Amino acid sequence: MLGYCGPFRLALVAFTVFLPCIKSHAAAGFVNFETPHVSPIDLSPGGTLLAVCNTPDGRVELFDVSSGIPDPVASVPVGVDPVSARFRSDNELWVVNHVSDTVSVIDVSSLHEKDHLAAALRVKATVDTRALPFASTFPAGIPKDFGDEPADVVFAGTPEMAYISCSQSNVILVVDPEQPAAGAVSHIDILGEEPKAMAVSADGEQVYVAIFESGNRSTVLGGGLINFITPLLPNVVSNTGPYGGVNPPPNSGGQIFPAINPVLPPPPRVGLIVKRDALGNWMDDNGGDWTGVVSGANAADSGRVPGWDVVDNDLAIIETSTREVSYATGLMNICMALGVNPATGAVTVIGTDATNEVRFEPNITGKFLRVQMATVDPFAPAGAPVSDLNPHLDYLTSTIAQAERDKSVGDPRGIVWNIAGDRGYVSGLGSNNIIVIDPSGARETAQPIEVAEGPTGLALDEARDRLYVAHRFAGTVTAIDTESLEIIASADYHDPTPEAIRTGRKHVYDTRKNSGLGQIACGSCHVDSRMDRLAWDLGDPAGDIKSHLDQNLGFGIQLSDFRPFHPMKGPMATQTFQDIIGKEPLHWRGDRRGIEEFNPAFMGLQGDDAMLTPGEMQEFKEFLASIHFPPNPYREIDNSLPVDVPILNQYSTGFFGTNRGDAMPNGDAQRGLRLYMGTEPRAPGVDMRQDGPFNCVTCHTLPLGNGPDTFWNGSSFQPFPVDGMGNHHVSIVSVDGSTNRAIKIPHLRNGYEKIGMDLGHTLSRSGFGFLHDGTVDNLVTFLSSPAFNPETDQEVSDMVALMLAFSGSDFGDPEQNPPDFDQP
């Protein structure tokens, strides 16, 4: 496919397979996973102890609040990155450790004694959420990521059980709290991506779960694919639809708005984002109806099956007596936190909703996201009302006065109600404030309560007129008088976070500093410095062509059809911020030489008054350089590649003698690595590297899977020069099967986070999958492509197993200390 001869290819493999990893600039001794809080603060039933998660230090901090002022009394080591703390009783505290996949059970009874000794505190039991003592009901074996990334815990039911949400594996574990170390006694599957925050009904008979990446009923239709990717994905936008194949389609009547720059060459054919409306029709941003080719009789025109739909489950409602699950739908895209109104029993879900179906950056500047609250009747969840928590915004303009921006709440992470149910409090992680609301979501006071940086969890003590606030970024807990709504005390604790991280965080999360309306920031789409699981068309028809020259094009072997970067680029899936510094150029096309070239987005996309100063941009860059990928959940405990991986929620393409939609065989990631490197014999005496002009590893070099920072000078491979801003030049290619003819070779470390789209069945858990625009539904579809020359479903499964188990971190990779198999 690359078109260059064998010696060049073999030399490139020999050079790049052992190319050292480009290390991030994280502070020595501190690993920043940038793990978000879920339910990080809790008040003991007796109202005397306050527990707060100290996420960066791996501890839970305990405060005596019997006087209404937080007085530190103990600091207990727990697991890696604690995110939730819940009292089961006055004497027992459970702490959920997100990265170490454990829950720590702590005996706090000694703190109630008159002459208590903090040293007497201990973790009396540990729940390993990856342990499976019960008989699994999974149809194809135990998922390797089962029990991964626990997020929250609550206690409910008769007899009382502990319910633990496991966000990566989309399950709720049921644990006997009297025997917590024995592990889960059962599990409940959740139909949705990333169940996290939880709550319980007043009678303990229902458990509520907010589904973090719930989606917003949007998906992408293919329009810019070159068919060697897969014949299963037709270019429906170019072939049919309400505009007769015009691509890009109009977005304003019969026109493109803003008007296309007349000096531009014709834009590339691209995909199109559509969204299901309240009537069930799939509509674009111009009122064009695509229902027939998405879910109707002609769904095959878009690669789907008739009746296809995407899940939009936002709130899971679990009956503890039967463990049956029902859902509230259509609330918002990112469901961040929830609370139960004690007076009405209504479940209030807070989060954000994106308008990603609207095309082009000039049309959405500053107004592409809403901060919302849904009020759900758990016994009649359909049609729950949704209110905007920023009622002072009309979204008719992109920028308002700073005083008005300061009224906004952004990135909401905590909600709590008083006993009467007539007053609620919502924390804004991005806006550094607390708003006071009534049951409809209306503001009780126009001006929010200003607090320290990064407020998340809330705990209310009405007996003492106190609201306690946990601050993820400031490393403090604040006490607010609920009568005067003023801060009366603040207590800090040891937070080992390096100053560079503390200083730079605001450029990702601060909504009032970085946007024109005060409700959005970089972290609105790059949620928690990760992804929102959506795609966006942020092109600019009125923009200019950008040169692709002086980039690392095809490793310096320019035998392919590279073209300049057109400003109308089509949908692009949101990428993670994890470990991007040192792996430039940035974005899917590699059209941004470094993070500095995103600076105009603070004004052009977010609507702010000014870009970052050079000093602020350096702060931003240093913060991003600190963010690591967490350990990969598919790896074995010794970090080796697994040999028996169930391939779940991904199905056969039918290309190799099976039927489309059949279950895939289990995969062997170690064999997948041999296939990836071209060292696995596929028939007696036949080496895979003779079957085609290149192997996966040629472009996606080890250990990260990204392209090489090297080029061919005619006789050898040399490092590509680092530019004046310190930016690197990972290679750009033009063979990804897209009409965007210059695409950066992307890394392969978070593919397991993007599983969920399925075009071969009627119900898909996500509207976006793989490739730059999310049109390829899953790894099986992608790796079954004729471009990779697979011969069996087993080979595809082995490669998928490798992709799922690709390194999730930049340390301890078995590719650097390979497992026991032959090397080239």
mmCIF file of N, CA and C in Angstrom, residues 506-619:
data_model
loop_
_atom_site.group_PDB
_atom_site.id
_atom_site.type_symbol
_atom_site.label_atom_id
_atom_site.label_comp_id
_atom_site.label_asym_id
_atom_site.label_seq_id
_atom_site.Cartn_x
_atom_site.Cartn_y
_atom_site.Cartn_z
ATOM 1 N N LYS A 506 -5.962 24.765 34.763
ATOM 2 C CA LYS A 506 -7.037 25.713 34.459
ATOM 3 C C LYS A 506 -7.241 25.896 32.968
ATOM 4 N N HIS A 507 -6.199 25.685 32.170
ATOM 5 C CA HIS A 507 -6.317 25.904 30.742
ATOM 6 C C HIS A 507 -7.120 24.795 30.062
ATOM 7 N N VAL A 508 -7.317 23.677 30.755
ATOM 8 C CA VAL A 508 -8.186 22.604 30.253
ATOM 9 C C VAL A 508 -9.597 22.733 30.807
ATOM 10 N N TYR A 509 -9.735 23.090 32.087
ATOM 11 C CA TYR A 509 -11.025 22.954 32.762
ATOM 12 C C TYR A 509 -11.761 24.257 33.053
ATOM 13 N N ASP A 510 -11.063 25.378 33.186
ATOM 14 C CA ASP A 510 -11.696 26.598 33.679
ATOM 15 C C ASP A 510 -12.650 27.175 32.631
ATOM 16 N N THR A 511 -13.943 27.043 32.890
ATOM 17 C CA THR A 511 -14.947 27.445 31.894
ATOM 18 C C THR A 511 -15.147 28.952 31.840
ATOM 19 N N ARG A 512 -15.011 29.628 32.965
ATOM 20 C CA ARG A 512 -15.251 31.084 32.965
ATOM 21 C C ARG A 512 -14.045 31.852 32.436
ATOM 22 N N LYS A 513 -12.860 31.307 32.606
ATOM 23 C CA LYS A 513 -11.671 31.960 32.076
ATOM 24 C C LYS A 513 -11.558 31.769 30.566
ATOM 25 N N ASN A 514 -11.984 30.614 30.067
ATOM 26 C CA ASN A 514 -11.608 30.204 28.722
ATOM 27 C C ASN A 514 -12.736 30.207 27.703
ATOM 28 N N SER A 515 -13.925 30.735 28.043
ATOM 29 C CA SER A 515 -15.007 30.728 27.058
ATOM 30 C C SER A 515 -15.799 32.023 27.129
ATOM 31 N N GLY A 516 -16.525 32.289 26.061
ATOM 32 C CA GLY A 516 -17.278 33.530 25.942
ATOM 33 C C GLY A 516 -18.561 33.564 26.726
ATOM 34 N N LEU A 517 -19.105 32.401 27.088
ATOM 35 C CA LEU A 517 -20.344 32.352 27.859
ATOM 36 C C LEU A 517 -20.129 31.804 29.267
ATOM 37 N N GLY A 518 -18.942 31.284 29.537
ATOM 38 C CA GLY A 518 -18.611 30.841 30.885
ATOM 39 C C GLY A 518 -18.988 29.419 31.216
ATOM 40 N N GLN A 519 -19.480 28.650 30.225
ATOM 41 C CA GLN A 519 -19.969 27.303 30.531
ATOM 42 C C GLN A 519 -19.154 26.204 29.869
ATOM 43 N N ILE A 520 -18.164 26.545 29.015
ATOM 44 C CA ILE A 520 -17.409 25.511 28.317
ATOM 45 C C ILE A 520 -15.907 25.754 28.465
ATOM 46 N N ALA A 521 -15.140 24.704 28.209
ATOM 47 C CA ALA A 521 -13.681 24.763 28.216
ATOM 48 C C ALA A 521 -13.196 23.609 27.349
ATOM 49 N N CYS A 522 -11.891 23.467 27.228
ATOM 50 C CA CYS A 522 -11.350 22.316 26.492
ATOM 51 C C CYS A 522 -11.907 21.014 27.058
ATOM 52 N N GLY A 523 -12.037 20.963 28.396
ATOM 53 C CA GLY A 523 -12.523 19.761 29.055
ATOM 54 C C GLY A 523 -13.992 19.469 28.833
ATOM 55 N N SER A 524 -14.702 20.345 28.137
ATOM 56 C CA SER A 524 -16.106 20.054 27.844
ATOM 57 C C SER A 524 -16.235 18.918 26.841
ATOM 58 N N CYS A 525 -15.314 18.855 25.878
ATOM 59 C CA CYS A 525 -15.290 17.752 24.917
ATOM 60 C C CYS A 525 -14.230 16.720 25.297
ATOM 61 N N HIS A 526 -13.071 17.210 25.703
ATOM 62 C CA HIS A 526 -12.016 16.321 26.200
ATOM 63 C C HIS A 526 -12.279 16.113 27.687
ATOM 64 N N VAL A 527 -13.355 15.402 27.981
ATOM 65 C CA VAL A 527 -13.857 15.285 29.350
ATOM 66 C C VAL A 527 -12.817 14.573 30.217
ATOM 67 N N ASP A 528 -12.465 15.198 31.335
ATOM 68 C CA ASP A 528 -11.440 14.672 32.226
ATOM 69 C C ASP A 528 -10.139 14.421 31.466
ATOM 70 N N SER A 529 -9.885 15.270 30.475
ATOM 71 C CA SER A 529 -8.702 15.177 29.603
ATOM 72 C C SER A 529 -8.719 13.910 28.760
ATOM 73 N N ARG A 530 -9.927 13.376 28.540
ATOM 74 C CA ARG A 530 -10.065 12.179 27.716
ATOM 75 C C ARG A 530 -10.984 12.492 26.525
ATOM 76 N N MET A 531 -12.094 11.783 26.392
ATOM 77 C CA MET A 531 -12.954 11.922 25.221
ATOM 78 C C MET A 531 -14.407 12.073 25.641
ATOM 79 N N ASP A 532 -15.236 12.555 24.706
ATOM 80 C CA ASP A 532 -16.679 12.570 24.938
ATOM 81 C C ASP A 532 -17.391 11.487 24.139
ATOM 82 N N ARG A 533 -16.647 10.644 23.436
ATOM 83 C CA ARG A 533 -17.175 9.548 22.603
ATOM 84 C C ARG A 533 -18.068 10.056 21.470
ATOM 85 N N LEU A 534 -17.823 11.279 21.001
ATOM 86 C CA LEU A 534 -18.562 11.856 19.884
ATOM 87 C C LEU A 534 -17.590 12.235 18.779
ATOM 88 N N ALA A 535 -18.153 12.589 17.623
ATOM 89 C CA ALA A 535 -17.383 13.230 16.553
ATOM 90 C C ALA A 535 -17.991 14.596 16.295
ATOM 91 N N TRP A 536 -17.161 15.513 15.786
ATOM 92 C CA TRP A 536 -17.570 16.887 15.512
ATOM 93 C C TRP A 536 -17.053 17.289 14.129
ATOM 94 N N ASP A 537 -17.831 18.058 13.393
ATOM 95 C CA ASP A 537 -17.361 18.634 12.139
ATOM 96 C C ASP A 537 -17.034 20.101 12.404
ATOM 97 N N LEU A 538 -15.770 20.353 12.698
ATOM 98 C CA LEU A 538 -15.317 21.696 13.073
ATOM 99 C C LEU A 538 -14.570 22.374 11.930
ATOM 100 N N GLY A 539 -14.915 22.012 10.704
ATOM 101 C CA GLY A 539 -14.330 22.693 9.563
ATOM 102 C C GLY A 539 -14.814 24.129 9.459
ATOM 103 N N ASP A 540 -14.189 24.865 8.552
ATOM 104 C CA ASP A 540 -14.561 26.261 8.318
ATOM 105 C C ASP A 540 -14.590 26.513 6.813
ATOM 106 N N PRO A 541 -15.775 26.537 6.202
ATOM 107 C CA PRO A 541 -15.850 26.747 4.752
ATOM 108 C C PRO A 541 -15.186 28.041 4.304
ATOM 109 N N ALA A 542 -15.156 29.044 5.181
ATOM 110 C CA ALA A 542 -14.547 30.322 4.819
ATOM 111 C C ALA A 542 -13.050 30.355 5.094
ATOM 112 N N GLY A 543 -12.490 29.234 5.545
ATOM 113 C CA GLY A 543 -11.087 29.192 5.911
ATOM 114 C C GLY A 543 -10.160 29.066 4.722
ATOM 115 N N ASP A 544 -8.905 28.819 5.040
ATOM 116 C CA ASP A 544 -7.857 28.751 4.023
ATOM 117 C C ASP A 544 -7.221 27.367 3.990
ATOM 118 N N ILE A 545 -6.643 27.044 2.852
ATOM 119 C CA ILE A 545 -5.844 25.838 2.718
ATOM 120 C C ILE A 545 -4.592 25.979 3.591
ATOM 121 N N LYS A 546 -4.201 24.880 4.237
ATOM 122 C CA LYS A 546 -2.963 24.874 5.000
ATOM 123 C C LYS A 546 -1.991 23.897 4.359
ATOM 124 N N SER A 547 -0.772 24.323 4.183
ATOM 125 C CA SER A 547 0.227 23.483 3.526
ATOM 126 C C SER A 547 0.538 22.253 4.370
ATOM 127 N N HIS A 548 0.761 21.162 3.680
ATOM 128 C CA HIS A 548 1.166 19.921 4.328
ATOM 129 C C HIS A 548 2.669 19.693 4.225
ATOM 130 N N LEU A 549 3.353 20.587 3.565
ATOM 131 C CA LEU A 549 4.786 20.421 3.352
ATOM 132 C C LEU A 549 5.568 20.657 4.644
ATOM 133 N N ASP A 550 6.805 20.275 4.625
ATOM 134 C CA ASP A 550 7.697 20.374 5.786
ATOM 135 C C ASP A 550 7.240 19.501 6.950
ATOM 136 N N GLN A 551 6.343 18.577 6.650
ATOM 137 C CA GLN A 551 5.968 17.572 7.639
ATOM 138 C C GLN A 551 6.689 16.273 7.312
ATOM 139 N N ASN A 552 6.618 15.322 8.215
ATOM 140 C CA ASN A 552 7.241 14.016 8.009
ATOM 141 C C ASN A 552 6.296 13.161 7.166
ATOM 142 N N LEU A 553 6.265 13.414 5.876
ATOM 143 C CA LEU A 553 5.322 12.762 4.963
ATOM 144 C C LEU A 553 5.853 11.402 4.533
ATOM 145 N N GLY A 554 5.158 10.348 4.961
ATOM 146 C CA GLY A 554 5.528 9.003 4.541
ATOM 147 C C GLY A 554 6.955 8.630 4.859
ATOM 148 N N PHE A 555 7.471 9.086 5.995
ATOM 149 C CA PHE A 555 8.840 8.790 6.444
ATOM 150 C C PHE A 555 9.879 9.341 5.469
ATOM 151 N N GLY A 556 9.487 10.295 4.643
ATOM 152 C CA GLY A 556 10.400 10.808 3.631
ATOM 153 C C GLY A 556 10.384 10.016 2.344
ATOM 154 N N ILE A 557 9.560 8.975 2.278
ATOM 155 C CA ILE A 557 9.426 8.161 1.062
ATOM 156 C C ILE A 557 8.096 8.539 0.433
ATOM 157 N N GLN A 558 8.072 9.616 -0.335
ATOM 158 C CA GLN A 558 6.827 10.228 -0.772
ATOM 159 C C GLN A 558 6.347 9.611 -2.077
ATOM 160 N N LEU A 559 5.821 8.409 -1.950
ATOM 161 C CA LEU A 559 5.305 7.710 -3.118
ATOM 162 C C LEU A 559 3.786 7.633 -3.080
ATOM 163 N N SER A 560 3.158 8.459 -2.265
ATOM 164 C CA SER A 560 1.709 8.432 -2.129
ATOM 165 C C SER A 560 1.126 9.804 -2.424
ATOM 166 N N ASP A 561 -0.194 9.871 -2.461
ATOM 167 C CA ASP A 561 -0.916 11.059 -2.919
ATOM 168 C C ASP A 561 -1.213 11.991 -1.760
ATOM 169 N N PHE A 562 -0.203 12.702 -1.262
ATOM 170 C CA PHE A 562 -0.415 13.676 -0.197
ATOM 171 C C PHE A 562 -1.021 14.953 -0.783
ATOM 172 N N ARG A 563 -1.897 15.575 -0.007
ATOM 173 C CA ARG A 563 -2.536 16.817 -0.441
ATOM 174 C C ARG A 563 -2.571 17.797 0.724
ATOM 175 N N PRO A 564 -2.664 19.102 0.429
ATOM 176 C CA PRO A 564 -2.759 20.095 1.507
ATOM 177 C C PRO A 564 -4.004 19.870 2.355
ATOM 178 N N PHE A 565 -4.014 20.492 3.523
ATOM 179 C CA PHE A 565 -5.128 20.355 4.459
ATOM 180 C C PHE A 565 -6.241 21.326 4.073
ATOM 181 N N HIS A 566 -7.377 20.779 3.660
ATOM 182 C CA HIS A 566 -8.547 21.597 3.297
ATOM 183 C C HIS A 566 -9.277 21.996 4.581
ATOM 184 N N PRO A 567 -9.782 23.231 4.680
ATOM 185 C CA PRO A 567 -10.463 23.632 5.922
ATOM 186 C C PRO A 567 -11.805 22.951 6.136
ATOM 187 N N MET A 568 -12.364 22.303 5.104
ATOM 188 C CA MET A 568 -13.594 21.522 5.279
ATOM 189 C C MET A 568 -13.186 20.059 5.383
ATOM 190 N N LYS A 569 -12.982 19.610 6.616
ATOM 191 C CA LYS A 569 -12.365 18.307 6.859
ATOM 192 C C LYS A 569 -13.361 17.210 7.199
ATOM 193 N N GLY A 570 -14.617 17.575 7.463
ATOM 194 C CA GLY A 570 -15.610 16.574 7.826
ATOM 195 C C GLY A 570 -15.537 16.196 9.290
ATOM 196 N N PRO A 571 -16.337 15.222 9.723
ATOM 197 C CA PRO A 571 -16.359 14.817 11.131
ATOM 198 C C PRO A 571 -15.017 14.250 11.576
ATOM 199 N N MET A 572 -14.663 14.589 12.798
ATOM 200 C CA MET A 572 -13.462 14.054 13.433
ATOM 201 C C MET A 572 -13.835 13.653 14.865
ATOM 202 N N ALA A 573 -13.495 12.421 15.242
ATOM 203 C CA ALA A 573 -13.787 11.955 16.592
ATOM 204 C C ALA A 573 -12.901 12.680 17.602
ATOM 205 N N THR A 574 -13.457 13.002 18.751
ATOM 206 C CA THR A 574 -12.687 13.643 19.812
ATOM 207 C C THR A 574 -11.550 12.725 20.250
ATOM 208 N N GLN A 575 -10.362 13.284 20.342
ATOM 209 C CA GLN A 575 -9.203 12.521 20.778
ATOM 210 C C GLN A 575 -8.867 12.825 22.233
ATOM 211 N N THR A 576 -8.152 11.909 22.842
ATOM 212 C CA THR A 576 -7.750 12.081 24.230
ATOM 213 C C THR A 576 -6.582 13.050 24.348
ATOM 214 N N PHE A 577 -6.466 13.695 25.518
ATOM 215 C CA PHE A 577 -5.314 14.522 25.842
ATOM 216 C C PHE A 577 -4.185 13.714 26.496
ATOM 217 N N GLN A 578 -4.419 12.436 26.760
ATOM 218 C CA GLN A 578 -3.429 11.644 27.482
ATOM 219 C C GLN A 578 -2.170 11.455 26.634
ATOM 220 N N ASP A 579 -1.039 11.845 27.193
ATOM 221 C CA ASP A 579 0.274 11.593 26.615
ATOM 222 C C ASP A 579 0.373 12.014 25.146
ATOM 223 N N ILE A 580 0.012 13.265 24.855
ATOM 224 C CA ILE A 580 0.100 13.747 23.476
ATOM 225 C C ILE A 580 1.340 14.596 23.224
ATOM 226 N N ILE A 581 1.947 15.141 24.273
ATOM 227 C CA ILE A 581 3.105 16.011 24.092
ATOM 228 C C ILE A 581 4.334 15.153 23.798
ATOM 229 N N GLY A 582 5.061 15.527 22.759
ATOM 230 C CA GLY A 582 6.188 14.728 22.293
ATOM 231 C C GLY A 582 5.813 13.767 21.200
ATOM 232 N N LYS A 583 4.505 13.748 20.855
ATOM 233 C CA LYS A 583 4.019 12.875 19.776
ATOM 234 C C LYS A 583 3.385 13.712 18.672
ATOM 235 N N GLU A 584 3.890 14.929 18.481
ATOM 236 C CA GLU A 584 3.352 15.824 17.473
ATOM 237 C C GLU A 584 3.681 15.301 16.069
ATOM 238 N N PRO A 585 3.005 15.819 15.017
ATOM 239 C CA PRO A 585 1.980 16.860 15.022
ATOM 240 C C PRO A 585 0.683 16.328 15.611
ATOM 241 N N LEU A 586 -0.253 17.242 15.887
ATOM 242 C CA LEU A 586 -1.456 16.872 16.618
ATOM 243 C C LEU A 586 -2.690 16.872 15.719
ATOM 244 N N HIS A 587 -3.708 16.277 16.242
ATOM 245 C CA HIS A 587 -5.012 16.066 15.609
ATOM 246 C C HIS A 587 -4.897 14.954 14.566
ATOM 247 N N TRP A 588 -6.063 14.505 14.087
ATOM 248 C CA TRP A 588 -6.099 13.343 13.211
ATOM 249 C C TRP A 588 -5.261 13.537 11.953
ATOM 250 N N ARG A 589 -5.331 14.703 11.365
ATOM 251 C CA ARG A 589 -4.616 14.918 10.114
ATOM 252 C C ARG A 589 -3.160 15.325 10.330
ATOM 253 N N GLY A 590 -2.790 15.584 11.563
ATOM 254 C CA GLY A 590 -1.459 16.102 11.790
ATOM 255 C C GLY A 590 -1.310 17.511 11.273
ATOM 256 N N ASP A 591 -2.434 18.233 11.222
ATOM 257 C CA ASP A 591 -2.406 19.586 10.664
ATOM 258 C C ASP A 591 -2.060 20.651 11.704
ATOM 259 N N ARG A 592 -1.845 20.254 12.954
ATOM 260 C CA ARG A 592 -1.394 21.179 13.989
ATOM 261 C C ARG A 592 0.004 20.749 14.423
ATOM 262 N N ARG A 593 0.984 21.585 14.150
ATOM 263 C CA ARG A 593 2.367 21.205 14.420
ATOM 264 C C ARG A 593 2.633 20.982 15.896
ATOM 265 N N GLY A 594 1.864 21.625 16.742
ATOM 266 C CA GLY A 594 2.013 21.455 18.175
ATOM 267 C C GLY A 594 0.809 22.040 18.877
ATOM 268 N N ILE A 595 0.773 21.924 20.191
ATOM 269 C CA ILE A 595 -0.371 22.416 20.950
ATOM 270 C C ILE A 595 -0.522 23.922 20.776
ATOM 271 N N GLU A 596 0.566 24.607 20.441
ATOM 272 C CA GLU A 596 0.504 26.054 20.244
ATOM 273 C C GLU A 596 -0.466 26.427 19.127
ATOM 274 N N GLU A 597 -0.619 25.568 18.128
ATOM 275 C CA GLU A 597 -1.493 25.892 17.002
ATOM 276 C C GLU A 597 -2.968 25.703 17.328
ATOM 277 N N PHE A 598 -3.270 25.221 18.527
ATOM 278 C CA PHE A 598 -4.667 25.187 18.978
ATOM 279 C C PHE A 598 -5.053 26.466 19.716
ATOM 280 N N ASN A 599 -4.107 27.347 19.942
ATOM 281 C CA ASN A 599 -4.390 28.555 20.708
ATOM 282 C C ASN A 599 -5.556 29.363 20.126
ATOM 283 N N PRO A 600 -5.667 29.504 18.790
ATOM 284 C CA PRO A 600 -6.811 30.265 18.261
ATOM 285 C C PRO A 600 -8.173 29.686 18.631
ATOM 286 N N ALA A 601 -8.234 28.405 19.017
ATOM 287 C CA ALA A 601 -9.520 27.796 19.381
ATOM 288 C C ALA A 601 -10.124 28.411 20.630
ATOM 289 N N PHE A 602 -9.302 29.000 21.487
ATOM 290 C CA PHE A 602 -9.864 29.639 22.680
ATOM 291 C C PHE A 602 -10.809 30.778 22.290
ATOM 292 N N MET A 603 -10.524 31.427 21.180
ATOM 293 C CA MET A 603 -11.419 32.466 20.677
ATOM 294 C C MET A 603 -12.364 31.924 19.608
ATOM 295 N N GLY A 604 -11.819 31.243 18.604
ATOM 296 C CA GLY A 604 -12.616 30.830 17.464
ATOM 297 C C GLY A 604 -13.631 29.756 17.767
ATOM 298 N N LEU A 605 -13.319 28.861 18.719
ATOM 299 C CA LEU A 605 -14.240 27.784 19.071
ATOM 300 C C LEU A 605 -14.943 28.046 20.395
ATOM 301 N N GLN A 606 -14.208 28.520 21.391
ATOM 302 C CA GLN A 606 -14.778 28.689 22.725
ATOM 303 C C GLN A 606 -15.330 30.095 22.975
ATOM 304 N N GLY A 607 -15.022 31.035 22.089
ATOM 305 C CA GLY A 607 -15.632 32.354 22.195
ATOM 306 C C GLY A 607 -14.981 33.282 23.192
ATOM 307 N N ASP A 608 -13.781 32.952 23.667
ATOM 308 C CA ASP A 608 -13.130 33.815 24.652
ATOM 309 C C ASP A 608 -12.652 35.105 23.991
ATOM 310 N N ASP A 609 -12.259 36.070 24.824
ATOM 311 C CA ASP A 609 -11.838 37.379 24.324
ATOM 312 C C ASP A 609 -10.413 37.375 23.790
ATOM 313 N N ALA A 610 -9.598 36.434 24.251
ATOM 314 C CA ALA A 610 -8.194 36.442 23.867
ATOM 315 C C ALA A 610 -7.653 35.020 23.906
ATOM 316 N N MET A 611 -6.549 34.834 23.191
ATOM 317 C CA MET A 611 -5.843 33.563 23.249
ATOM 318 C C MET A 611 -4.958 33.530 24.495
ATOM 319 N N LEU A 612 -4.382 32.384 24.762
ATOM 320 C CA LEU A 612 -3.444 32.273 25.869
ATOM 321 C C LEU A 612 -2.167 33.041 25.540
ATOM 322 N N THR A 613 -1.572 33.611 26.561
ATOM 323 C CA THR A 613 -0.267 34.247 26.392
ATOM 324 C C THR A 613 0.786 33.151 26.183
ATOM 325 N N PRO A 614 1.977 33.492 25.705
ATOM 326 C CA PRO A 614 3.026 32.473 25.573
ATOM 327 C C PRO A 614 3.313 31.753 26.889
ATOM 328 N N GLY A 615 3.299 32.494 27.995
ATOM 329 C CA GLY A 615 3.534 31.853 29.283
ATOM 330 C C GLY A 615 2.422 30.883 29.652
ATOM 331 N N GLU A 616 1.173 31.287 29.393
ATOM 332 C CA GLU A 616 0.044 30.401 29.679
ATOM 333 C C GLU A 616 0.068 29.175 28.774
ATOM 334 N N MET A 617 0.460 29.358 27.513
ATOM 335 C CA MET A 617 0.545 28.216 26.615
ATOM 336 C C MET A 617 1.591 27.221 27.098
ATOM 337 N N GLN A 618 2.676 27.703 27.647
ATOM 338 C CA GLN A 618 3.680 26.804 28.199
ATOM 339 C C GLN A 618 3.128 26.059 29.408
ATOM 340 N N GLU A 619 2.340 26.747 30.250
ATOM 341 C CA GLU A 619 1.686 26.072 31.375
ATOM 342 C C GLU A 619 0.761 24.963 30.881
#
